[in-house]
mmCIF file with all atom_site columns, C-alpha atoms in Angstrom:
data_model
loop_
_atom_site.group_PDB
_atom_site.id
_atom_site.type_symbol
_atom_site.label_atom_id
_atom_site.label_alt_id
_atom_site.label_comp_id
_atom_site.label_asym_id
_atom_site.label_entity_id
_atom_site.label_seq_id
_atom_site.pdbx_PDB_ins_code
_atom_site.Cartn_x
_atom_site.Cartn_y
_atom_site.Cartn_z
_atom_site.occupancy
_atom_site.B_iso_or_equiv
_atom_site.pdbx_formal_charge
_atom_site.auth_seq_id
_atom_site.auth_comp_id
_atom_site.auth_asym_id
_atom_site.auth_atom_id
_atom_site.pdbx_PDB_model_num
ATOM 1   C CA . UNK A 1 1   ? 0.682   2.881   -5.183  1.00 65.00 ? 1   UNK A CA 1
ATOM 2   C CA . UNK A 1 2   ? 2.108   5.545   -7.572  1.00 88.00 ? 2   UNK A CA 1
ATOM 3   C CA . UNK A 1 3   ? 3.416   7.959   -5.080  1.00 93.00 ? 3   UNK A CA 1
ATOM 4   C CA . UNK A 1 4   ? 4.431   10.460  -8.569  1.00 96.00 ? 4   UNK A CA 1
ATOM 5   C CA . UNK A 1 5   ? 0.388   10.201  -9.128  1.00 96.00 ? 5   UNK A CA 1
ATOM 6   C CA . UNK A 1 6   ? -0.444  10.671  -6.125  1.00 94.00 ? 6   UNK A CA 1
ATOM 7   C CA . UNK A 1 7   ? 1.633   14.037  -6.034  1.00 96.00 ? 7   UNK A CA 1
ATOM 8   C CA . UNK A 1 8   ? 0.689   15.015  -9.103  1.00 96.00 ? 8   UNK A CA 1
ATOM 9   C CA . UNK A 1 9   ? -3.538  14.989  -7.829  1.00 95.00 ? 9   UNK A CA 1
ATOM 10  C CA . UNK A 1 10  ? -2.242  16.721  -4.657  1.00 95.00 ? 10  UNK A CA 1
ATOM 11  C CA . UNK A 1 11  ? -0.983  19.480  -7.316  1.00 97.00 ? 11  UNK A CA 1
ATOM 12  C CA . UNK A 1 12  ? -4.052  19.719  -8.954  1.00 95.00 ? 12  UNK A CA 1
ATOM 13  C CA . UNK A 1 13  ? -5.116  21.816  -5.896  1.00 94.00 ? 13  UNK A CA 1
ATOM 14  C CA . UNK A 1 14  ? -3.117  24.348  -7.078  1.00 96.00 ? 14  UNK A CA 1
ATOM 15  C CA . UNK A 1 15  ? 0.901   24.987  -6.631  1.00 96.00 ? 15  UNK A CA 1
ATOM 16  C CA . UNK A 1 16  ? 2.583   23.135  -3.027  1.00 96.00 ? 16  UNK A CA 1
ATOM 17  C CA . UNK A 1 17  ? 6.564   22.971  -2.665  1.00 94.00 ? 17  UNK A CA 1
ATOM 18  C CA . UNK A 1 18  ? 7.760   19.518  -1.215  1.00 93.00 ? 18  UNK A CA 1
ATOM 19  C CA . UNK A 1 19  ? 7.461   19.905  2.086   1.00 92.00 ? 19  UNK A CA 1
ATOM 20  C CA . UNK A 1 20  ? 3.916   20.598  1.759   1.00 94.00 ? 20  UNK A CA 1
ATOM 21  C CA . UNK A 1 21  ? 3.253   17.746  -0.441  1.00 95.00 ? 21  UNK A CA 1
ATOM 22  C CA . UNK A 1 22  ? 4.863   15.375  1.970   1.00 95.00 ? 22  UNK A CA 1
ATOM 23  C CA . UNK A 1 23  ? 2.969   16.833  4.533   1.00 94.00 ? 23  UNK A CA 1
ATOM 24  C CA . UNK A 1 24  ? -0.296  16.909  2.609   1.00 93.00 ? 24  UNK A CA 1
ATOM 25  C CA . UNK A 1 25  ? 0.518   12.980  1.344   1.00 93.00 ? 25  UNK A CA 1
ATOM 26  C CA . UNK A 1 26  ? 1.503   11.410  4.790   1.00 92.00 ? 26  UNK A CA 1
ATOM 27  C CA . UNK A 1 27  ? -2.156  12.884  6.123   1.00 89.00 ? 27  UNK A CA 1
ATOM 28  C CA . UNK A 1 28  ? -3.822  11.563  2.996   1.00 87.00 ? 28  UNK A CA 1
ATOM 29  C CA . UNK A 1 29  ? -2.050  8.188   1.874   1.00 87.00 ? 29  UNK A CA 1
ATOM 30  C CA . UNK A 1 30  ? 1.039   7.801   4.388   1.00 83.00 ? 30  UNK A CA 1
ATOM 31  C CA . UNK A 1 31  ? -0.748  6.721   8.077   1.00 77.00 ? 31  UNK A CA 1
ATOM 32  C CA . UNK A 1 32  ? 1.068   3.693   8.005   1.00 79.00 ? 32  UNK A CA 1
ATOM 33  C CA . UNK A 1 33  ? 4.408   4.530   5.822   1.00 84.00 ? 33  UNK A CA 1
ATOM 34  C CA . UNK A 1 34  ? 5.061   8.199   5.453   1.00 89.00 ? 34  UNK A CA 1
ATOM 35  C CA . UNK A 1 35  ? 7.183   9.210   2.572   1.00 93.00 ? 35  UNK A CA 1
ATOM 36  C CA . UNK A 1 36  ? 10.675  10.423  3.161   1.00 94.00 ? 36  UNK A CA 1
ATOM 37  C CA . UNK A 1 37  ? 11.772  13.928  1.668   1.00 92.00 ? 37  UNK A CA 1
ATOM 38  C CA . UNK A 1 38  ? 14.938  12.033  -0.634  1.00 93.00 ? 38  UNK A CA 1
ATOM 39  C CA . UNK A 1 39  ? 11.886  10.224  -2.241  1.00 95.00 ? 39  UNK A CA 1
ATOM 40  C CA . UNK A 1 40  ? 9.264   13.497  -2.678  1.00 95.00 ? 40  UNK A CA 1
ATOM 41  C CA . UNK A 1 41  ? 11.834  15.408  -4.363  1.00 94.00 ? 41  UNK A CA 1
ATOM 42  C CA . UNK A 1 42  ? 13.587  12.644  -6.349  1.00 96.00 ? 42  UNK A CA 1
ATOM 43  C CA . UNK A 1 43  ? 10.019  12.122  -7.579  1.00 97.00 ? 43  UNK A CA 1
ATOM 44  C CA . UNK A 1 44  ? 9.399   15.382  -8.102  1.00 96.00 ? 44  UNK A CA 1
ATOM 45  C CA . UNK A 1 45  ? 12.623  15.611  -10.342 1.00 96.00 ? 45  UNK A CA 1
ATOM 46  C CA . UNK A 1 46  ? 11.447  12.921  -12.112 1.00 97.00 ? 46  UNK A CA 1
ATOM 47  C CA . UNK A 1 47  ? 7.965   14.455  -12.821 1.00 97.00 ? 47  UNK A CA 1
ATOM 48  C CA . UNK A 1 48  ? 9.641   18.395  -14.184 1.00 97.00 ? 48  UNK A CA 1
ATOM 49  C CA . UNK A 1 49  ? 11.893  16.205  -16.779 1.00 97.00 ? 49  UNK A CA 1
ATOM 50  C CA . UNK A 1 50  ? 8.940   14.388  -17.385 1.00 98.00 ? 50  UNK A CA 1
ATOM 51  C CA . UNK A 1 51  ? 7.083   17.343  -18.114 1.00 98.00 ? 51  UNK A CA 1
ATOM 52  C CA . UNK A 1 52  ? 3.886   16.416  -16.174 1.00 98.00 ? 52  UNK A CA 1
ATOM 53  C CA . UNK A 1 53  ? 4.908   19.598  -13.429 1.00 97.00 ? 53  UNK A CA 1
ATOM 54  C CA . UNK A 1 54  ? 6.888   22.641  -13.738 1.00 97.00 ? 54  UNK A CA 1
ATOM 55  C CA . UNK A 1 55  ? 8.326   25.359  -10.698 1.00 95.00 ? 55  UNK A CA 1
ATOM 56  C CA . UNK A 1 56  ? 5.929   27.828  -10.491 1.00 92.00 ? 56  UNK A CA 1
ATOM 57  C CA . UNK A 1 57  ? 8.105   30.123  -8.080  1.00 91.00 ? 57  UNK A CA 1
ATOM 58  C CA . UNK A 1 58  ? 11.546  29.752  -6.336  1.00 91.00 ? 58  UNK A CA 1
ATOM 59  C CA . UNK A 1 59  ? 11.352  31.793  -2.968  1.00 85.00 ? 59  UNK A CA 1
ATOM 60  C CA . UNK A 1 60  ? 14.418  32.547  -1.016  1.00 81.00 ? 60  UNK A CA 1
ATOM 61  C CA . UNK A 1 61  ? 14.260  30.204  2.629   1.00 72.00 ? 61  UNK A CA 1
ATOM 62  C CA . UNK A 1 62  ? 16.914  30.019  5.840   1.00 76.00 ? 62  UNK A CA 1
ATOM 63  C CA . UNK A 1 63  ? 18.558  26.957  3.982   1.00 74.00 ? 63  UNK A CA 1
ATOM 64  C CA . UNK A 1 64  ? 18.465  26.844  0.040   1.00 77.00 ? 64  UNK A CA 1
ATOM 65  C CA . UNK A 1 65  ? 15.665  28.114  -1.774  1.00 81.00 ? 65  UNK A CA 1
ATOM 66  C CA . UNK A 1 66  ? 12.152  26.611  -2.067  1.00 88.00 ? 66  UNK A CA 1
ATOM 67  C CA . UNK A 1 67  ? 10.436  25.336  -5.171  1.00 91.00 ? 67  UNK A CA 1
ATOM 68  C CA . UNK A 1 68  ? 6.966   25.749  -5.446  1.00 95.00 ? 68  UNK A CA 1
ATOM 69  C CA . UNK A 1 69  ? 5.497   22.931  -8.019  1.00 97.00 ? 69  UNK A CA 1
ATOM 70  C CA . UNK A 1 70  ? 2.392   23.187  -10.128 1.00 97.00 ? 70  UNK A CA 1
ATOM 71  C CA . UNK A 1 71  ? 1.187   20.634  -12.213 1.00 97.00 ? 71  UNK A CA 1
ATOM 72  C CA . UNK A 1 72  ? 1.142   21.452  -16.396 1.00 97.00 ? 72  UNK A CA 1
ATOM 73  C CA . UNK A 1 73  ? -1.482  20.306  -18.250 1.00 97.00 ? 73  UNK A CA 1
ATOM 74  C CA . UNK A 1 74  ? 0.251   17.029  -19.548 1.00 98.00 ? 74  UNK A CA 1
ATOM 75  C CA . UNK A 1 75  ? 0.496   16.560  -16.219 1.00 97.00 ? 75  UNK A CA 1
ATOM 76  C CA . UNK A 1 76  ? -3.690  16.722  -15.459 1.00 96.00 ? 76  UNK A CA 1
ATOM 77  C CA . UNK A 1 77  ? -3.837  14.183  -18.426 1.00 97.00 ? 77  UNK A CA 1
ATOM 78  C CA . UNK A 1 78  ? -1.470  11.983  -16.922 1.00 96.00 ? 78  UNK A CA 1
ATOM 79  C CA . UNK A 1 79  ? -3.338  11.911  -13.299 1.00 95.00 ? 79  UNK A CA 1
ATOM 80  C CA . UNK A 1 80  ? -6.306  11.223  -15.269 1.00 95.00 ? 80  UNK A CA 1
ATOM 81  C CA . UNK A 1 81  ? -5.540  8.841   -17.357 1.00 95.00 ? 81  UNK A CA 1
ATOM 82  C CA . UNK A 1 82  ? -4.064  6.986   -14.341 1.00 95.00 ? 82  UNK A CA 1
ATOM 83  C CA . UNK A 1 83  ? -7.529  7.439   -12.841 1.00 93.00 ? 83  UNK A CA 1
ATOM 84  C CA . UNK A 1 84  ? -9.131  5.750   -15.421 1.00 91.00 ? 84  UNK A CA 1
ATOM 85  C CA . UNK A 1 85  ? -6.958  3.096   -15.407 1.00 88.00 ? 85  UNK A CA 1
ATOM 86  C CA . UNK A 1 86  ? -8.071  -0.045  -13.529 1.00 86.00 ? 86  UNK A CA 1
ATOM 87  C CA . UNK A 1 87  ? -5.489  -1.940  -10.950 1.00 81.00 ? 87  UNK A CA 1
ATOM 88  C CA . UNK A 1 88  ? -4.870  -5.436  -11.764 1.00 82.00 ? 88  UNK A CA 1
ATOM 89  C CA . UNK A 1 89  ? -5.811  -7.256  -9.095  1.00 78.00 ? 89  UNK A CA 1
ATOM 90  C CA . UNK A 1 90  ? -3.727  -9.664  -7.184  1.00 75.00 ? 90  UNK A CA 1
ATOM 91  C CA . UNK A 1 91  ? -4.379  -13.167 -7.243  1.00 75.00 ? 91  UNK A CA 1
ATOM 92  C CA . UNK A 1 92  ? -1.569  -13.781 -5.276  1.00 73.00 ? 92  UNK A CA 1
ATOM 93  C CA . UNK A 1 93  ? -1.095  -17.339 -6.899  1.00 62.00 ? 93  UNK A CA 1
ATOM 94  C CA . UNK A 1 94  ? 2.969   -16.911 -5.887  1.00 63.00 ? 94  UNK A CA 1
ATOM 95  C CA . UNK A 1 95  ? 1.847   -16.599 -2.148  1.00 81.00 ? 95  UNK A CA 1
ATOM 96  C CA . UNK A 1 96  ? 4.581   -16.635 0.490   1.00 86.00 ? 96  UNK A CA 1
ATOM 97  C CA . UNK A 1 97  ? 2.377   -18.452 3.006   1.00 89.00 ? 97  UNK A CA 1
ATOM 98  C CA . UNK A 1 98  ? 1.495   -21.540 0.688   1.00 90.00 ? 98  UNK A CA 1
ATOM 99  C CA . UNK A 1 99  ? 5.277   -21.792 -0.434  1.00 89.00 ? 99  UNK A CA 1
ATOM 100 C CA . UNK A 1 100 ? 5.752   -21.981 3.837   1.00 92.00 ? 100 UNK A CA 1
ATOM 101 C CA . UNK A 1 101 ? 2.815   -24.913 3.746   1.00 94.00 ? 101 UNK A CA 1
ATOM 102 C CA . UNK A 1 102 ? 4.318   -26.781 1.017   1.00 93.00 ? 102 UNK A CA 1
ATOM 103 C CA . UNK A 1 103 ? 7.884   -26.397 2.235   1.00 93.00 ? 103 UNK A CA 1
ATOM 104 C CA . UNK A 1 104 ? 6.771   -27.871 6.033   1.00 94.00 ? 104 UNK A CA 1
ATOM 105 C CA . UNK A 1 105 ? 5.353   -30.465 4.395   1.00 93.00 ? 105 UNK A CA 1
ATOM 106 C CA . UNK A 1 106 ? 7.660   -30.984 1.938   1.00 92.00 ? 106 UNK A CA 1
ATOM 107 C CA . UNK A 1 107 ? 9.952   -31.822 5.410   1.00 89.00 ? 107 UNK A CA 1
ATOM 108 C CA . UNK A 1 108 ? 7.912   -33.365 7.516   1.00 90.00 ? 108 UNK A CA 1
ATOM 109 C CA . UNK A 1 109 ? 7.745   -29.963 9.779   1.00 92.00 ? 109 UNK A CA 1
ATOM 110 C CA . UNK A 1 110 ? 4.447   -29.045 10.855  1.00 94.00 ? 110 UNK A CA 1
ATOM 111 C CA . UNK A 1 111 ? 1.959   -27.357 8.872   1.00 94.00 ? 111 UNK A CA 1
ATOM 112 C CA . UNK A 1 112 ? -0.545  -27.575 10.770  1.00 95.00 ? 112 UNK A CA 1
ATOM 113 C CA . UNK A 1 113 ? 1.409   -25.010 13.383  1.00 95.00 ? 113 UNK A CA 1
ATOM 114 C CA . UNK A 1 114 ? 2.318   -23.072 10.257  1.00 94.00 ? 114 UNK A CA 1
ATOM 115 C CA . UNK A 1 115 ? -1.417  -21.648 9.647   1.00 95.00 ? 115 UNK A CA 1
ATOM 116 C CA . UNK A 1 116 ? -2.325  -21.509 13.019  1.00 95.00 ? 116 UNK A CA 1
ATOM 117 C CA . UNK A 1 117 ? 1.005   -19.239 13.700  1.00 95.00 ? 117 UNK A CA 1
ATOM 118 C CA . UNK A 1 118 ? -0.359  -16.950 10.801  1.00 94.00 ? 118 UNK A CA 1
ATOM 119 C CA . UNK A 1 119 ? -4.015  -17.357 11.966  1.00 95.00 ? 119 UNK A CA 1
ATOM 120 C CA . UNK A 1 120 ? -2.608  -15.584 15.060  1.00 95.00 ? 120 UNK A CA 1
ATOM 121 C CA . UNK A 1 121 ? -1.261  -12.923 13.642  1.00 95.00 ? 121 UNK A CA 1
ATOM 122 C CA . UNK A 1 122 ? -3.836  -11.986 11.220  1.00 95.00 ? 122 UNK A CA 1
ATOM 123 C CA . UNK A 1 123 ? -6.230  -12.741 14.086  1.00 96.00 ? 123 UNK A CA 1
ATOM 124 C CA . UNK A 1 124 ? -3.761  -9.899  16.381  1.00 96.00 ? 124 UNK A CA 1
ATOM 125 C CA . UNK A 1 125 ? -3.729  -7.243  13.540  1.00 96.00 ? 125 UNK A CA 1
ATOM 126 C CA . UNK A 1 126 ? -7.428  -7.400  12.593  1.00 97.00 ? 126 UNK A CA 1
ATOM 127 C CA . UNK A 1 127 ? -7.671  -6.715  16.582  1.00 97.00 ? 127 UNK A CA 1
ATOM 128 C CA . UNK A 1 128 ? -5.936  -3.372  16.224  1.00 96.00 ? 128 UNK A CA 1
ATOM 129 C CA . UNK A 1 129 ? -7.238  -2.178  12.210  1.00 96.00 ? 129 UNK A CA 1
ATOM 130 C CA . UNK A 1 130 ? -10.524 -2.872  13.814  1.00 97.00 ? 130 UNK A CA 1
ATOM 131 C CA . UNK A 1 131 ? -9.560  -0.037  16.649  1.00 96.00 ? 131 UNK A CA 1
ATOM 132 C CA . UNK A 1 132 ? -8.243  1.951   14.630  1.00 94.00 ? 132 UNK A CA 1
ATOM 133 C CA . UNK A 1 133 ? -11.599 1.425   12.138  1.00 95.00 ? 133 UNK A CA 1
ATOM 134 C CA . UNK A 1 134 ? -13.155 2.362   15.381  1.00 96.00 ? 134 UNK A CA 1
ATOM 135 C CA . UNK A 1 135 ? -11.350 5.447   16.220  1.00 95.00 ? 135 UNK A CA 1
ATOM 136 C CA . UNK A 1 136 ? -10.548 7.005   12.707  1.00 91.00 ? 136 UNK A CA 1
ATOM 137 C CA . UNK A 1 137 ? -12.294 9.233   10.115  1.00 91.00 ? 137 UNK A CA 1
ATOM 138 C CA . UNK A 1 138 ? -13.894 7.983   7.297   1.00 94.00 ? 138 UNK A CA 1
ATOM 139 C CA . UNK A 1 139 ? -10.631 7.759   5.851   1.00 90.00 ? 139 UNK A CA 1
ATOM 140 C CA . UNK A 1 140 ? -9.308  5.124   8.196   1.00 90.00 ? 140 UNK A CA 1
ATOM 141 C CA . UNK A 1 141 ? -12.522 3.394   8.303   1.00 95.00 ? 141 UNK A CA 1
ATOM 142 C CA . UNK A 1 142 ? -12.134 3.215   4.515   1.00 95.00 ? 142 UNK A CA 1
ATOM 143 C CA . UNK A 1 143 ? -8.836  1.699   4.985   1.00 93.00 ? 143 UNK A CA 1
ATOM 144 C CA . UNK A 1 144 ? -8.872  -0.335  7.306   1.00 95.00 ? 144 UNK A CA 1
ATOM 145 C CA . UNK A 1 145 ? -12.061 -1.934  5.836   1.00 97.00 ? 145 UNK A CA 1
ATOM 146 C CA . UNK A 1 146 ? -10.014 -2.347  2.645   1.00 95.00 ? 146 UNK A CA 1
ATOM 147 C CA . UNK A 1 147 ? -7.166  -4.941  4.690   1.00 94.00 ? 147 UNK A CA 1
ATOM 148 C CA . UNK A 1 148 ? -9.503  -6.154  6.993   1.00 96.00 ? 148 UNK A CA 1
ATOM 149 C CA . UNK A 1 149 ? -11.886 -7.478  3.993   1.00 96.00 ? 149 UNK A CA 1
ATOM 150 C CA . UNK A 1 150 ? -8.369  -9.273  2.607   1.00 93.00 ? 150 UNK A CA 1
ATOM 151 C CA . UNK A 1 151 ? -7.485  -10.650 5.938   1.00 94.00 ? 151 UNK A CA 1
ATOM 152 C CA . UNK A 1 152 ? -11.023 -12.301 5.988   1.00 96.00 ? 152 UNK A CA 1
ATOM 153 C CA . UNK A 1 153 ? -10.338 -13.350 2.960   1.00 94.00 ? 153 UNK A CA 1
ATOM 154 C CA . UNK A 1 154 ? -6.715  -14.525 4.088   1.00 93.00 ? 154 UNK A CA 1
ATOM 155 C CA . UNK A 1 155 ? -8.120  -16.549 6.911   1.00 95.00 ? 155 UNK A CA 1
ATOM 156 C CA . UNK A 1 156 ? -11.044 -18.444 5.335   1.00 95.00 ? 156 UNK A CA 1
ATOM 157 C CA . UNK A 1 157 ? -7.787  -19.685 2.724   1.00 94.00 ? 157 UNK A CA 1
ATOM 158 C CA . UNK A 1 158 ? -6.167  -20.557 5.961   1.00 95.00 ? 158 UNK A CA 1
ATOM 159 C CA . UNK A 1 159 ? -8.919  -22.331 7.311   1.00 96.00 ? 159 UNK A CA 1
ATOM 160 C CA . UNK A 1 160 ? -9.849  -24.577 4.095   1.00 96.00 ? 160 UNK A CA 1
ATOM 161 C CA . UNK A 1 161 ? -5.730  -25.123 4.095   1.00 96.00 ? 161 UNK A CA 1
ATOM 162 C CA . UNK A 1 162 ? -6.289  -26.484 7.581   1.00 96.00 ? 162 UNK A CA 1
ATOM 163 C CA . UNK A 1 163 ? -9.072  -28.881 6.176   1.00 97.00 ? 163 UNK A CA 1
ATOM 164 C CA . UNK A 1 164 ? -7.434  -30.115 3.126   1.00 97.00 ? 164 UNK A CA 1
ATOM 165 C CA . UNK A 1 165 ? -4.012  -30.476 4.493   1.00 96.00 ? 165 UNK A CA 1
ATOM 166 C CA . UNK A 1 166 ? -3.888  -34.016 5.046   1.00 95.00 ? 166 UNK A CA 1
ATOM 167 C CA . UNK A 1 167 ? -4.475  -34.935 1.714   1.00 96.00 ? 167 UNK A CA 1
ATOM 168 C CA . UNK A 1 168 ? -2.346  -31.463 0.072   1.00 94.00 ? 168 UNK A CA 1
ATOM 169 C CA . UNK A 1 169 ? 0.879   -33.651 2.250   1.00 93.00 ? 169 UNK A CA 1
ATOM 170 C CA . UNK A 1 170 ? -0.314  -36.761 0.347   1.00 93.00 ? 170 UNK A CA 1
ATOM 171 C CA . UNK A 1 171 ? 0.282   -34.831 -2.922  1.00 92.00 ? 171 UNK A CA 1
ATOM 172 C CA . UNK A 1 172 ? 3.052   -33.022 -2.519  1.00 90.00 ? 172 UNK A CA 1
ATOM 173 C CA . UNK A 1 173 ? 4.985   -36.210 -0.857  1.00 85.00 ? 173 UNK A CA 1
ATOM 174 C CA . UNK A 1 174 ? 4.512   -37.941 -3.898  1.00 84.00 ? 174 UNK A CA 1
#
């Protein structure tokens, strides 16, 4: 995810302080990985340097002065361009899991066990996400659906690989 673009998009509704941007980001996108304040301020410095935001106001606070940032026309154009650009699909051709299976076969370890352990971990995470989806708001439901669909595809791959394990062992050991 482009944190800079997310922060720019949040600024389109109006000027905000870094603290407010962090809070808005965490509420909308940071459920599992909230932003650190340092990340917000370093991103805002970069956006300021690149002309995508400007300092709208500087207000005195109990500590250091608080800058309020506003998006510029160039920032709006940048967000529009980013939203209109499709994300590159991730083909997963360099899967760590695939590497583990092949290495287990090459070293004559239990590749079926590697698949079983991974299947159990996927199912555990799917149960957690399903519960979060059941109790969450629409945003939680959508992000959980996204993750669940990917996990379901992984499970299909695990089953297919388990069914072809003997043949794969012959090929990688040849």
